[in-house]
């Protein structure tokens, strides 16, 4: 009896051990290493804030921070709204809706790297399909990825094309969980589509919205691939997001402390935003 | 009790994690000098012979790994295959290549070498990175592997570029020179004949641009065929683009290698960048293609003029007739002709466990039969004096090789020498690309100066 009790006592820890180890090695470990590297300098013994001081006096860093915030301020609401609308569309009960669901989800099945390469070809200023199409209407060629005015929007487009498909599935799962009886009752009471949407659907999907918001924020702040492949941070730093700046610091400049500082700052920004989002949306619900 | 057990468990896991993370560190010693530990055994390893004694073939049955760029059959990977096969036939050493795209190679080297990995034995090193890799301890000093007589077989400039602070870190594979190639078939179709020119009376960039536009107007009046007038094979890379300001008397970097202020915010740079931007705006030069893409356009017969290295002929894919002449100069700067130079070197990983075999391979490819094979296959400008002399004396040598030999001796302009070449090239490559894409030249230059200054400040921290 005693043995069974001990076994039962240890079993949960044993079961979570592999996950804990993996999280520690691949998540917490690198975070600890980054924090440690960010407060060390080859010129100063022990703990120092000189790397941060240097970073904060760097115009490139502030530009990257602004680009990152700007991109996310546009991209996160855009992706959430579009994904939600897409989920509403594919939740409709019509014949063959599963085909549409599949089509809408396909962009997510294409890796971000490949989708960026495809979009880069489509948006190419010389022989891209988009410019060729615009040419039919006598519209001058647009440097979607090479013009400062359009580059960030193009990166947002590339990310959202794929991202919306992914987040749509969460909203769809949420919609499926809503009791259809509520809609029927609302209809009988004379509620229109928008009343049902704002009074039933959205309030009941509050937790789904919260999850998507937090997960989307985290994913988009750490976005890197479309910038590296599509624009390399240009033109004139207009797409030089913090993650790409951290990458350049580590792998082009071999400056690990600078890279670690940026990563730590990103972590803090994401953490703060997620806390605010949780507070704002969690409530009693 | 439960909480205590949980804390204990997590504590153990975290300690294990920290230990694991520590194991994966980059081998920086407490003084922060990467790689110095690796150099010691390497120096002890150096055969025990007196300096200069070349190691004997020792690698029968061994496999070494060569980290390089140019994946693909029509690129370095495929082109070097016969050389590697011949080397294996003669020495029994098998060379395995690990090829990356040009721009990825530097990051791979940085990642692997900084982490102290020993799986790579030999790596291709761009001339501009030798100082950095040497000071970082990534590369094995080669002085003990090459005799003084062997070193004298290269031209002085090529050999010296592989030496940093008195130590030879890399051996030259070849050097490079710039040639103005033109698609003669396209020019004939457009009814254009090039004016007479030679080394003393070169075409000017302005003349070439005008001819290119004339050809475009004749061949592709509505620009629907995408014919490009004039471009640079290494577009948006300092290697080739800097020859424009250099040709107006501009320097690449300050003498100490740490400043761009007062160097690139000067008339030669502003004028050169503005001229190039106008070339793109006028639709004569391309936009939107990277260096590989630009070159492909010429090789496919869709470009009239290209400033390119001597490898151009071997890469042509169309049957168009190819012509070549001396690189242009700017009007009013005829006495300041500058052409890009320098090329790839071989270095040995200081952590390699097969340094003798690696050195044997490097020697074979830079001085031995492999070098001959490579120069024939790829059409590069040799660093070896005997091969340079052969070109000069050979009446049947390709015209671009004769031009290249002249340029290498007379107009070659050295690249920026700085231990921060990674930062320098990243910042200025982006600046050239921004100029190409229509950004304000002064704004681009100021931004580049700021970025480089920040990078320098960070590196000195």
XYZ file of C-alpha atoms in Angstrom:
746
model
C 0.000 0.000 0.000
C 2.837 2.297 1.007
C 4.645 1.440 -2.266
C 1.613 2.255 -4.369
C 1.306 5.557 -2.526
C 4.942 6.446 -3.261
C 4.516 5.415 -6.874
C 1.441 7.591 -7.181
C 3.262 10.457 -5.527
C 6.190 10.372 -7.957
C 4.355 9.431 -11.108
C 3.172 12.957 -12.031
C 6.699 14.332 -11.641
C 8.056 11.499 -13.708
C 5.524 12.180 -16.429
C 6.276 15.882 -16.626
C 10.024 15.352 -16.398
C 10.697 14.956 -20.174
C 8.737 18.111 -20.956
C 10.389 19.992 -18.110
C 13.837 18.968 -19.319
C 13.037 19.965 -22.898
C 11.621 23.313 -21.810
C 14.654 23.938 -19.654
C 17.134 22.991 -22.361
C 15.465 24.682 -25.300
C 13.604 27.568 -23.673
C 14.815 28.490 -20.228
C 18.447 27.586 -20.920
C 18.835 29.933 -23.896
C 16.983 32.679 -22.022
C 19.328 32.360 -19.049
C 22.331 32.284 -21.416
C 21.072 35.382 -23.249
C 20.532 37.296 -20.030
C 23.958 36.257 -18.830
C 25.663 37.242 -22.112
C 23.874 40.573 -22.200
C 25.393 41.661 -18.892
C 28.956 40.611 -19.682
C 31.653 42.413 -21.571
C 35.146 41.389 -22.577
C 36.364 44.740 -21.250
C 34.666 44.626 -17.836
C 34.905 41.951 -15.169
C 31.640 40.624 -13.850
C 28.230 42.171 -14.224
C 27.906 45.269 -16.412
C 25.165 47.230 -18.138
C 27.528 48.659 -20.722
C 25.980 46.592 -23.546
C 22.547 48.011 -22.824
C 23.946 51.517 -22.541
C 25.559 51.140 -25.926
C 22.420 49.662 -27.421
C 20.216 52.453 -26.135
C 22.507 55.033 -27.693
C 22.258 53.316 -31.073
C 19.882 54.840 -33.634
C 19.605 51.528 -35.504
C 18.209 49.841 -32.411
C 15.549 52.527 -31.913
C 14.618 52.357 -35.563
C 14.267 48.571 -35.273
C 12.148 48.927 -32.148
C 9.854 51.380 -33.910
C 9.609 49.154 -37.003
C 8.784 46.142 -34.821
C 6.067 47.998 -32.916
C 4.621 49.551 -36.070
C 4.520 46.217 -37.848
C 2.786 44.514 -34.950
C 0.323 47.323 -34.392
C -0.892 46.766 -37.935
C -0.383 43.045 -38.292
C -1.867 41.653 -35.074
C -5.311 43.303 -35.353
C -5.335 42.641 -39.090
C -4.600 38.941 -38.690
C -7.108 38.515 -35.879
C -9.933 40.257 -37.720
C -9.261 38.482 -41.019
C -8.828 35.098 -39.334
C -12.076 35.580 -37.431
C -13.974 36.572 -40.576
C -12.507 33.588 -42.407
C -13.579 31.326 -39.539
C -17.121 32.722 -39.718
C -17.173 32.056 -43.449
C -15.968 28.472 -43.248
C -18.284 27.803 -40.314
C -21.276 28.293 -42.602
C -23.353 25.203 -43.184
C -23.302 24.882 -46.943
C -22.525 21.999 -49.237
C -18.829 21.456 -49.844
C -17.699 23.794 -47.062
C -14.893 21.399 -46.111
C -13.296 22.077 -49.479
C -13.241 25.794 -48.706
C -11.917 25.112 -45.209
C -9.063 23.133 -46.739
C -8.323 25.825 -49.311
C -8.287 28.513 -46.627
C -5.964 26.428 -44.477
C -3.520 25.486 -47.244
C -1.323 28.636 -46.892
C -0.347 27.481 -43.421
C 0.828 24.146 -44.812
C 3.422 25.977 -46.895
C 6.485 26.746 -44.820
C 7.136 30.411 -44.127
C 10.445 30.205 -45.955
C 8.869 28.816 -49.095
C 5.918 31.164 -48.963
C 8.307 34.121 -48.657
C 10.276 32.940 -51.666
C 7.046 32.522 -53.646
C 5.808 35.971 -52.632
C 9.159 37.487 -53.426
C 8.835 36.120 -56.951
C 5.241 37.301 -57.238
C 6.140 40.794 -56.039
C 9.365 41.129 -58.021
C 9.644 44.508 -59.664
C 10.931 43.124 -62.973
C 8.985 40.026 -63.792
C 6.638 39.503 -60.851
C 3.076 38.444 -61.579
C 1.624 41.265 -59.481
C 3.476 43.957 -61.410
C 2.629 42.293 -64.715
C -1.031 42.333 -63.702
C -0.854 45.976 -62.657
C 0.812 46.696 -65.980
C -2.410 45.651 -67.728
C -3.983 48.721 -66.164
C -0.998 50.913 -67.104
C 0.107 51.138 -63.498
C 3.840 51.709 -63.142
C 5.900 48.929 -61.657
C 5.949 48.988 -57.872
C 8.950 47.944 -55.824
C 6.902 46.064 -53.265
C 9.960 44.786 -51.461
C 12.428 47.415 -52.589
C 10.531 50.650 -52.018
C 10.574 52.082 -48.521
C 6.876 52.973 -48.788
C 5.679 49.436 -49.535
C 8.241 47.066 -48.053
C 6.791 46.824 -44.549
C 3.267 46.426 -45.873
C 4.481 43.685 -48.196
C 6.104 41.845 -45.290
C 2.838 42.164 -43.368
C 0.974 40.770 -46.377
C 3.302 37.773 -46.649
C 3.012 36.984 -42.950
C -0.723 37.500 -42.826
C -1.394 35.359 -45.890
C -0.057 32.429 -43.955
C -0.833 33.521 -40.401
C -4.541 34.133 -40.955
C -4.998 30.549 -42.087
C -3.476 29.308 -38.864
C -5.379 31.533 -36.476
C -8.590 30.825 -38.379
C -8.493 27.245 -37.156
C -8.562 28.362 -33.507
C -11.547 30.593 -34.108
C -13.247 27.813 -36.015
C -12.721 25.452 -33.103
C -14.165 28.122 -30.803
C -17.172 28.655 -33.055
C -17.868 24.931 -33.167
C -18.033 24.904 -29.379
C -20.761 27.560 -29.230
C -24.141 26.062 -28.476
C -26.260 26.472 -31.631
C -29.341 26.656 -29.427
C -28.272 30.157 -28.410
C -28.382 31.313 -32.020
C -31.768 29.699 -32.578
C -33.171 31.371 -29.470
C -31.702 34.709 -30.572
C -33.207 34.317 -34.023
C -36.614 33.604 -32.502
C -36.169 36.779 -30.450
C -35.571 38.658 -33.689
C -31.813 39.233 -33.448
C -30.052 39.994 -36.706
C -26.661 38.690 -37.832
C -24.630 41.511 -36.268
C -26.542 41.365 -32.987
C -25.880 37.637 -32.765
C -22.241 38.246 -33.668
C -21.587 40.954 -31.095
C -23.874 39.671 -28.327
C -23.281 35.929 -28.559
C -20.360 34.868 -30.742
C -17.677 37.356 -29.743
C -18.378 37.271 -25.963
C -18.371 33.479 -26.006
C -15.087 33.416 -27.924
C -13.396 35.689 -25.406
C -10.930 33.009 -24.320
C -10.165 32.074 -27.886
C -9.509 35.726 -28.691
C -7.245 35.990 -25.675
C -5.248 32.929 -26.673
C -4.931 34.039 -30.298
C -3.967 37.545 -29.249
C -1.220 36.386 -26.900
C 0.103 33.667 -29.204
C -0.052 35.934 -32.243
C 1.765 38.723 -30.430
C 4.537 36.362 -29.381
C 4.878 34.858 -32.844
C 4.847 38.170 -34.667
C 7.310 39.926 -32.402
C 9.750 37.116 -33.057
C 9.165 37.193 -36.791
C 12.318 36.873 -38.825
C 12.104 34.733 -41.971
C 10.173 37.080 -44.300
C 12.513 39.902 -43.399
C 15.657 37.896 -43.943
C 14.552 36.370 -47.217
C 12.328 39.125 -48.525
C 14.038 42.409 -47.715
C 17.126 41.808 -45.570
C 15.904 44.578 -43.301
C 15.845 47.172 -46.081
C 15.138 49.376 -47.845
C 16.728 51.969 -45.572
C 15.988 49.896 -42.496
C 12.230 50.093 -43.085
C 11.748 46.374 -42.317
C 14.656 45.937 -39.949
C 12.729 44.355 -37.079
C 14.400 43.667 -33.744
C 14.684 39.944 -34.358
C 16.553 40.535 -37.610
C 18.794 43.087 -35.928
C 19.570 40.486 -33.236
C 20.346 37.939 -35.939
C 22.679 40.354 -37.742
C 24.440 41.211 -34.495
C 25.039 37.543 -33.732
C 25.819 36.111 -37.149
C 27.045 38.986 -39.314
C 28.857 41.033 -36.697
C 29.725 38.188 -34.283
C 28.538 40.460 -31.495
C 26.773 38.079 -29.145
C 26.307 40.541 -26.244
C 24.463 43.025 -28.496
C 22.336 40.235 -29.906
C 21.544 38.958 -26.411
C 20.578 42.450 -25.244
C 18.092 42.756 -28.096
C 16.661 39.315 -27.367
C 16.238 40.164 -23.692
C 14.515 43.439 -24.566
C 12.221 41.582 -26.954
C 11.377 39.140 -24.186
C 10.535 41.978 -21.832
C 8.371 43.721 -24.445
C 6.498 40.516 -25.243
C 6.090 39.706 -21.548
C 4.680 43.147 -20.778
C 2.300 43.097 -23.718
C 1.039 39.647 -22.784
C 0.445 40.729 -19.169
C -1.545 43.743 -20.356
C -3.503 41.606 -22.809
C -4.276 39.053 -20.121
C -5.416 41.709 -17.679
C -7.510 43.477 -20.272
C -9.214 40.462 -21.718
C -9.249 37.779 -19.052
C -11.653 39.420 -16.560
C -14.015 37.115 -14.800
C -14.968 35.230 -17.930
C 6.891 18.350 1.384
C 5.456 18.117 -2.095
C 6.552 21.638 -2.850
C 10.020 20.893 -1.547
C 10.300 17.841 -3.781
C 9.054 19.802 -6.751
C 11.578 22.587 -6.092
C 14.334 20.029 -5.769
C 13.383 18.391 -9.037
C 13.232 21.681 -10.889
C 16.488 22.774 -9.293
C 18.249 19.653 -10.524
C 16.796 20.105 -13.982
C 17.859 23.744 -14.158
C 21.364 22.882 -13.025
C 21.536 20.210 -15.690
C 20.319 22.742 -18.223
C 22.880 25.330 -17.233
C 25.556 22.649 -17.463
C 24.330 21.611 -20.893
C 24.265 25.237 -22.016
C 27.785 25.672 -20.698
C 28.940 22.690 -22.709
C 27.657 24.362 -25.804
C 29.487 27.625 -25.324
C 31.820 28.996 -27.923
C 35.056 28.093 -26.326
C 35.947 31.587 -25.271
C 38.527 31.445 -22.540
C 38.343 33.684 -19.446
C 40.361 36.349 -21.238
C 37.874 36.302 -24.050
C 40.408 35.114 -26.611
C 38.581 32.650 -28.745
C 40.520 29.843 -30.209
C 43.865 30.425 -28.590
C 43.620 27.096 -26.846
C 43.063 25.491 -30.203
C 46.125 27.087 -31.632
C 48.511 25.568 -29.147
C 48.181 21.951 -30.166
C 48.037 23.144 -33.731
C 51.410 24.766 -33.369
C 52.788 21.713 -31.616
C 51.356 19.695 -34.437
C 53.343 21.528 -37.030
C 55.400 18.525 -37.982
C 58.269 19.284 -35.679
C 60.216 20.131 -38.790
C 62.079 23.316 -39.316
C 59.882 26.158 -40.525
C 58.843 25.730 -44.070
C 59.146 21.985 -44.353
C 56.080 20.797 -46.132
C 54.308 17.815 -44.619
C 54.453 14.554 -46.459
C 51.363 12.916 -47.804
C 49.864 11.352 -44.782
C 46.250 11.107 -45.462
C 45.745 7.823 -47.305
C 42.149 6.782 -46.719
C 41.368 9.948 -44.827
C 38.365 12.117 -45.472
C 38.536 15.844 -44.996
C 35.726 18.350 -45.208
C 35.948 21.523 -47.276
C 33.505 24.277 -46.416
C 32.903 26.470 -49.424
C 30.282 28.236 -51.481
C 28.600 27.679 -54.828
C 26.275 24.675 -54.596
C 25.201 23.094 -57.854
C 26.685 21.320 -60.833
C 27.458 24.505 -62.775
C 28.924 26.161 -59.731
C 31.941 25.476 -57.547
C 30.512 22.227 -56.264
C 30.345 20.692 -59.716
C 33.293 22.530 -61.230
C 35.731 21.380 -58.552
C 34.629 17.737 -58.626
C 37.288 16.610 -61.165
C 39.966 18.343 -59.093
C 38.882 16.582 -55.927
C 38.747 13.248 -57.763
C 42.263 13.765 -59.102
C 43.498 14.762 -55.653
C 42.000 11.625 -54.170
C 43.539 9.528 -56.913
C 46.959 10.924 -56.124
C 46.881 11.113 -52.362
C 44.121 8.792 -51.242
C 42.532 11.672 -49.350
C 38.848 12.052 -49.995
C 37.538 15.612 -49.909
C 33.936 16.071 -48.943
C 32.471 19.453 -49.867
C 29.911 21.362 -47.864
C 28.617 24.105 -50.125
C 26.509 27.094 -49.159
C 25.139 30.057 -51.018
C 27.626 32.932 -51.152
C 25.940 35.117 -48.582
C 25.293 32.223 -46.200
C 28.885 31.003 -46.151
C 30.148 33.805 -43.911
C 27.477 33.140 -41.316
C 28.144 29.412 -41.410
C 31.867 29.991 -40.888
C 31.109 32.397 -38.063
C 28.753 29.955 -36.381
C 30.859 26.824 -36.793
C 34.263 28.309 -36.070
C 33.145 30.460 -33.154
C 31.610 27.339 -31.625
C 34.965 25.577 -31.994
C 33.627 22.844 -34.257
C 36.253 20.561 -35.708
C 34.220 18.812 -38.395
C 35.391 21.272 -41.048
C 39.046 20.968 -42.028
C 39.449 23.425 -44.873
C 37.378 26.461 -45.650
C 37.154 28.959 -48.453
C 37.945 32.394 -47.079
C 37.119 35.629 -48.794
C 40.203 37.829 -48.818
C 38.507 40.511 -46.744
C 37.833 38.171 -43.836
C 41.364 36.891 -43.370
C 42.243 39.546 -40.785
C 39.112 38.858 -38.807
C 39.421 35.063 -38.866
C 43.107 35.333 -38.078
C 42.603 37.527 -35.018
C 39.657 35.411 -33.881
C 41.788 32.282 -33.893
C 39.570 30.521 -36.418
C 42.389 29.790 -38.847
C 45.520 27.750 -38.429
C 48.742 29.651 -39.215
C 50.094 28.242 -42.471
C 53.711 29.363 -42.269
C 54.878 25.944 -41.238
C 53.132 24.289 -44.161
C 54.540 26.444 -46.967
C 58.225 26.943 -47.678
C 59.570 30.386 -48.512
C 60.158 29.142 -52.063
C 56.552 28.070 -52.336
C 55.309 31.405 -51.019
C 57.383 33.158 -53.673
C 55.414 31.366 -56.385
C 52.455 33.717 -55.830
C 52.447 37.354 -56.787
C 53.264 39.577 -53.875
C 49.824 41.168 -53.589
C 48.060 37.811 -53.457
C 50.438 36.344 -50.893
C 50.436 39.483 -48.717
C 46.655 39.584 -48.583
C 46.716 36.172 -46.883
C 49.031 37.456 -44.164
C 47.806 39.284 -41.094
C 50.227 40.759 -38.579
C 53.114 38.727 -39.924
C 51.346 35.359 -39.960
C 50.156 33.594 -43.074
C 46.591 32.458 -42.454
C 45.367 31.718 -45.951
C 46.659 30.634 -49.333
C 45.360 32.290 -52.513
C 43.216 30.196 -54.795
C 43.321 32.899 -57.469
C 42.801 36.623 -57.738
C 40.278 38.619 -59.732
C 40.084 41.561 -62.095
C 37.257 43.433 -63.749
C 36.451 43.363 -67.424
C 33.697 45.094 -69.377
C 31.938 42.314 -71.257
C 29.388 42.992 -73.941
C 26.952 40.887 -75.863
C 28.232 41.429 -79.384
C 25.226 39.742 -80.940
C 22.875 42.231 -79.270
C 25.055 45.186 -80.219
C 25.170 43.981 -83.838
C 21.400 43.586 -83.872
C 21.097 47.136 -82.576
C 23.543 48.341 -85.235
C 26.013 49.628 -82.670
C 29.764 49.471 -83.055
C 31.931 50.116 -80.034
C 34.318 53.055 -80.401
C 37.992 52.183 -80.546
C 39.443 51.914 -77.065
C 42.385 50.514 -75.196
C 43.959 50.636 -71.756
C 45.050 54.230 -72.214
C 41.893 55.424 -73.939
C 39.094 53.658 -72.185
C 35.402 53.977 -72.741
C 33.844 56.107 -70.035
C 30.950 54.914 -67.884
C 28.905 57.733 -69.378
C 29.650 56.504 -72.918
C 28.853 52.921 -72.035
C 25.566 53.965 -70.417
C 24.628 55.949 -73.544
C 25.462 53.004 -75.806
C 23.510 50.669 -73.541
C 20.452 52.910 -73.736
C 20.817 53.170 -77.486
C 20.872 49.386 -77.696
C 17.840 49.060 -75.430
C 15.911 51.578 -77.528
C 16.707 49.637 -80.676
C 16.178 46.120 -79.334
C 13.443 46.626 -76.784
C 11.758 49.987 -77.349
C 8.777 49.294 -75.087
C 10.975 47.444 -72.569
C 8.729 44.398 -72.783
C 11.633 41.997 -73.409
C 13.421 43.048 -70.233
C 16.731 43.759 -71.949
C 19.108 45.334 -69.426
C 21.575 47.919 -70.704
C 24.479 47.913 -68.285
C 24.950 46.292 -64.916
C 27.443 45.013 -62.401
C 27.734 41.304 -61.789
C 28.211 41.732 -58.056
C 25.452 44.273 -57.730
C 24.940 45.727 -54.241
C 28.177 44.217 -53.006
C 31.078 46.371 -51.977
C 33.469 44.109 -53.863
C 32.419 45.547 -57.191
C 30.283 48.591 -56.460
C 33.030 50.391 -54.575
C 35.043 50.606 -57.757
C 32.684 53.414 -58.810
C 33.673 55.864 -56.056
C 37.223 54.492 -56.242
C 37.231 55.488 -59.913
C 36.484 59.056 -58.845
C 39.250 59.083 -56.284
C 37.206 57.968 -53.271
C 38.694 55.699 -50.615
C 36.938 52.657 -49.142
C 37.497 53.329 -45.471
C 39.689 55.407 -43.178
C 43.280 54.316 -42.792
C 42.693 52.814 -39.365
C 39.740 50.815 -40.716
C 37.258 52.131 -38.176
C 35.668 55.195 -39.773
C 33.443 55.963 -42.707
C 32.827 59.581 -41.745
C 34.883 61.781 -44.010
C 35.310 58.884 -46.414
C 31.941 58.058 -47.881
C 30.224 61.385 -47.276
C 32.530 62.948 -49.834
C 32.092 64.044 -53.415
C 33.400 60.864 -55.086
C 30.946 58.682 -53.185
C 27.988 61.021 -53.549
C 28.646 61.475 -57.277
C 29.256 57.789 -57.902
C 26.142 56.704 -56.014
C 24.056 59.368 -57.741
C 25.359 58.299 -61.148
C 24.485 54.692 -60.397
C 21.041 55.614 -59.080
C 20.331 57.580 -62.252
C 21.414 54.579 -64.280
C 18.765 52.494 -62.506
C 16.137 55.251 -62.696
C 16.714 55.509 -66.450
C 16.055 51.783 -66.722
C 19.547 51.079 -68.037
C 20.636 49.104 -64.971
C 18.381 46.561 -63.295
C 16.469 46.612 -60.059
C 15.105 43.693 -58.071
C 17.698 41.078 -59.059
C 20.377 40.001 -56.636
C 23.944 39.375 -57.759
C 23.179 35.866 -58.992
C 20.081 37.078 -60.785
C 21.869 39.926 -62.543
C 24.608 37.654 -63.811
C 22.029 35.141 -65.054
C 20.445 37.844 -67.187
C 23.715 38.439 -68.984
C 24.492 34.756 -69.343
C 21.034 34.272 -70.839
C 21.611 36.974 -73.451
C 19.322 39.588 -71.905
C 21.898 42.238 -71.067
C 24.094 44.336 -73.311
C 27.018 45.308 -71.041
C 28.206 43.849 -67.757
C 31.214 44.598 -65.594
C 32.262 41.112 -64.585
C 35.128 38.896 -63.534
C 36.986 36.707 -65.992
C 34.808 33.728 -65.145
C 32.050 35.279 -67.244
C 32.827 33.387 -70.457
C 32.655 29.993 -68.757
C 29.184 30.784 -67.393
C 27.547 31.916 -70.643
C 24.394 29.948 -71.345
C 23.307 31.492 -74.636
C 25.078 31.188 -77.975
C 25.499 34.939 -78.366
C 28.907 36.211 -79.306
C 30.780 37.676 -76.378
C 33.096 40.659 -76.532
C 35.201 42.270 -73.869
C 37.265 45.335 -73.236
C 38.848 47.296 -70.409
C 36.713 48.414 -67.478
C 35.441 51.961 -68.032
C 36.469 55.133 -66.264
C 34.492 58.264 -65.440
C 34.674 61.349 -67.607
C 37.121 63.766 -66.062
C 38.707 61.003 -63.989
C 40.550 59.208 -66.759
C 43.706 59.092 -64.669
C 41.974 57.493 -61.685
C 40.815 54.187 -63.120
C 40.121 51.716 -60.319
C 39.090 48.083 -60.629
C 38.113 45.596 -57.950
C 40.497 42.827 -57.104
C 41.155 40.040 -54.624
C 39.406 36.739 -54.444
C 39.134 33.510 -52.519
C 41.675 31.877 -50.279
C 41.990 28.584 -48.504
C 42.267 28.451 -44.752
C 42.596 25.534 -42.341
C 40.342 25.305 -39.332
C 42.491 25.725 -36.232
C 40.371 23.028 -34.560
C 40.772 20.513 -37.379
C 42.119 17.152 -36.374
C 43.417 16.482 -39.883
C 45.571 19.518 -40.471
C 48.259 17.681 -42.454
C 45.780 16.287 -44.947
C 44.072 19.657 -45.080
C 47.368 21.408 -45.791
C 48.135 18.913 -48.506
C 44.822 19.675 -50.151
C 45.333 23.436 -49.851
C 48.747 23.149 -51.432
C 47.421 20.972 -54.255
C 44.683 23.500 -55.014
C 46.821 26.633 -54.747
C 50.158 25.549 -56.188
C 49.845 22.046 -57.556
C 48.006 20.373 -60.368
C 44.692 21.278 -58.774
C 45.535 24.934 -59.209
C 46.198 24.431 -62.928
C 42.968 22.524 -63.314
C 40.992 25.172 -61.443
C 42.392 28.081 -63.437
C 41.539 26.250 -66.653
C 38.077 25.250 -65.534
C 36.931 28.524 -63.993
C 38.953 31.006 -66.008
C 40.082 32.982 -62.993
C 43.020 35.337 -62.866
C 45.946 33.379 -61.427
C 47.782 34.402 -58.299
C 50.683 32.254 -59.438
C 53.417 34.204 -61.191
C 54.187 31.426 -63.679
C 50.590 31.332 -64.838
C 50.413 35.125 -65.073
C 53.520 35.135 -67.191
C 52.093 32.415 -69.388
C 49.053 34.589 -70.113
C 51.154 37.591 -71.009
C 53.321 35.536 -73.348
C 50.584 33.437 -74.869
C 49.345 34.975 -78.113
C 46.325 32.685 -77.975
C 45.294 33.615 -74.432
C 41.724 34.802 -74.085
C 41.427 38.586 -74.515
C 39.850 39.003 -71.066
C 42.803 37.256 -69.487
C 45.181 39.704 -71.130
C 42.988 42.581 -69.916
C 42.791 41.074 -66.444
C 46.551 40.692 -66.246
C 46.896 44.375 -67.166
C 44.236 45.536 -64.692
C 45.649 43.406 -61.894
C 49.009 45.039 -62.387
C 47.884 48.613 -63.039
C 44.424 49.555 -61.808
C 43.550 47.031 -59.094
C 42.233 48.862 -56.047
C 42.499 47.000 -52.735
C 39.366 46.411 -50.749
C 38.727 47.948 -47.349
C 41.139 46.546 -44.804
C 39.436 46.277 -41.446
C 38.939 43.589 -38.836
C 35.269 44.630 -38.996
C 34.748 43.713 -42.606
C 31.556 41.824 -41.752
C 30.036 44.992 -40.357
C 31.508 47.117 -43.138
C 30.152 44.983 -45.946
C 26.751 44.458 -44.303
C 26.263 48.198 -43.885
C 27.584 49.231 -47.283
C 25.988 46.403 -49.247
C 22.664 47.579 -47.845
C 23.570 51.173 -48.707
C 24.257 50.276 -52.334
C 20.994 48.354 -52.505
C 19.108 51.306 -51.010
C 20.663 53.650 -53.547
C 19.658 51.236 -56.266
C 16.101 51.266 -54.957
C 15.872 55.026 -55.144
C 16.569 56.157 -51.574
C 18.048 59.598 -51.086
C 21.816 59.246 -51.507
C 22.766 61.634 -48.705
C 20.328 59.965 -46.322
C 21.720 56.544 -47.200
C 25.291 57.670 -46.637
C 24.518 59.276 -43.285
C 22.654 56.154 -42.153
C 25.578 53.971 -43.225
C 28.039 56.113 -41.265
C 25.840 55.898 -38.160
C 25.410 52.145 -38.458
C 29.088 51.504 -38.949
C 29.978 53.770 -36.039
C 27.548 51.868 -33.825
C 29.026 48.578 -34.962
C 32.547 49.806 -34.253
C 31.542 51.075 -30.816
C 29.890 47.741 -30.043
C 32.922 45.773 -31.200
C 35.241 47.806 -29.025
C 33.131 47.200 -25.980
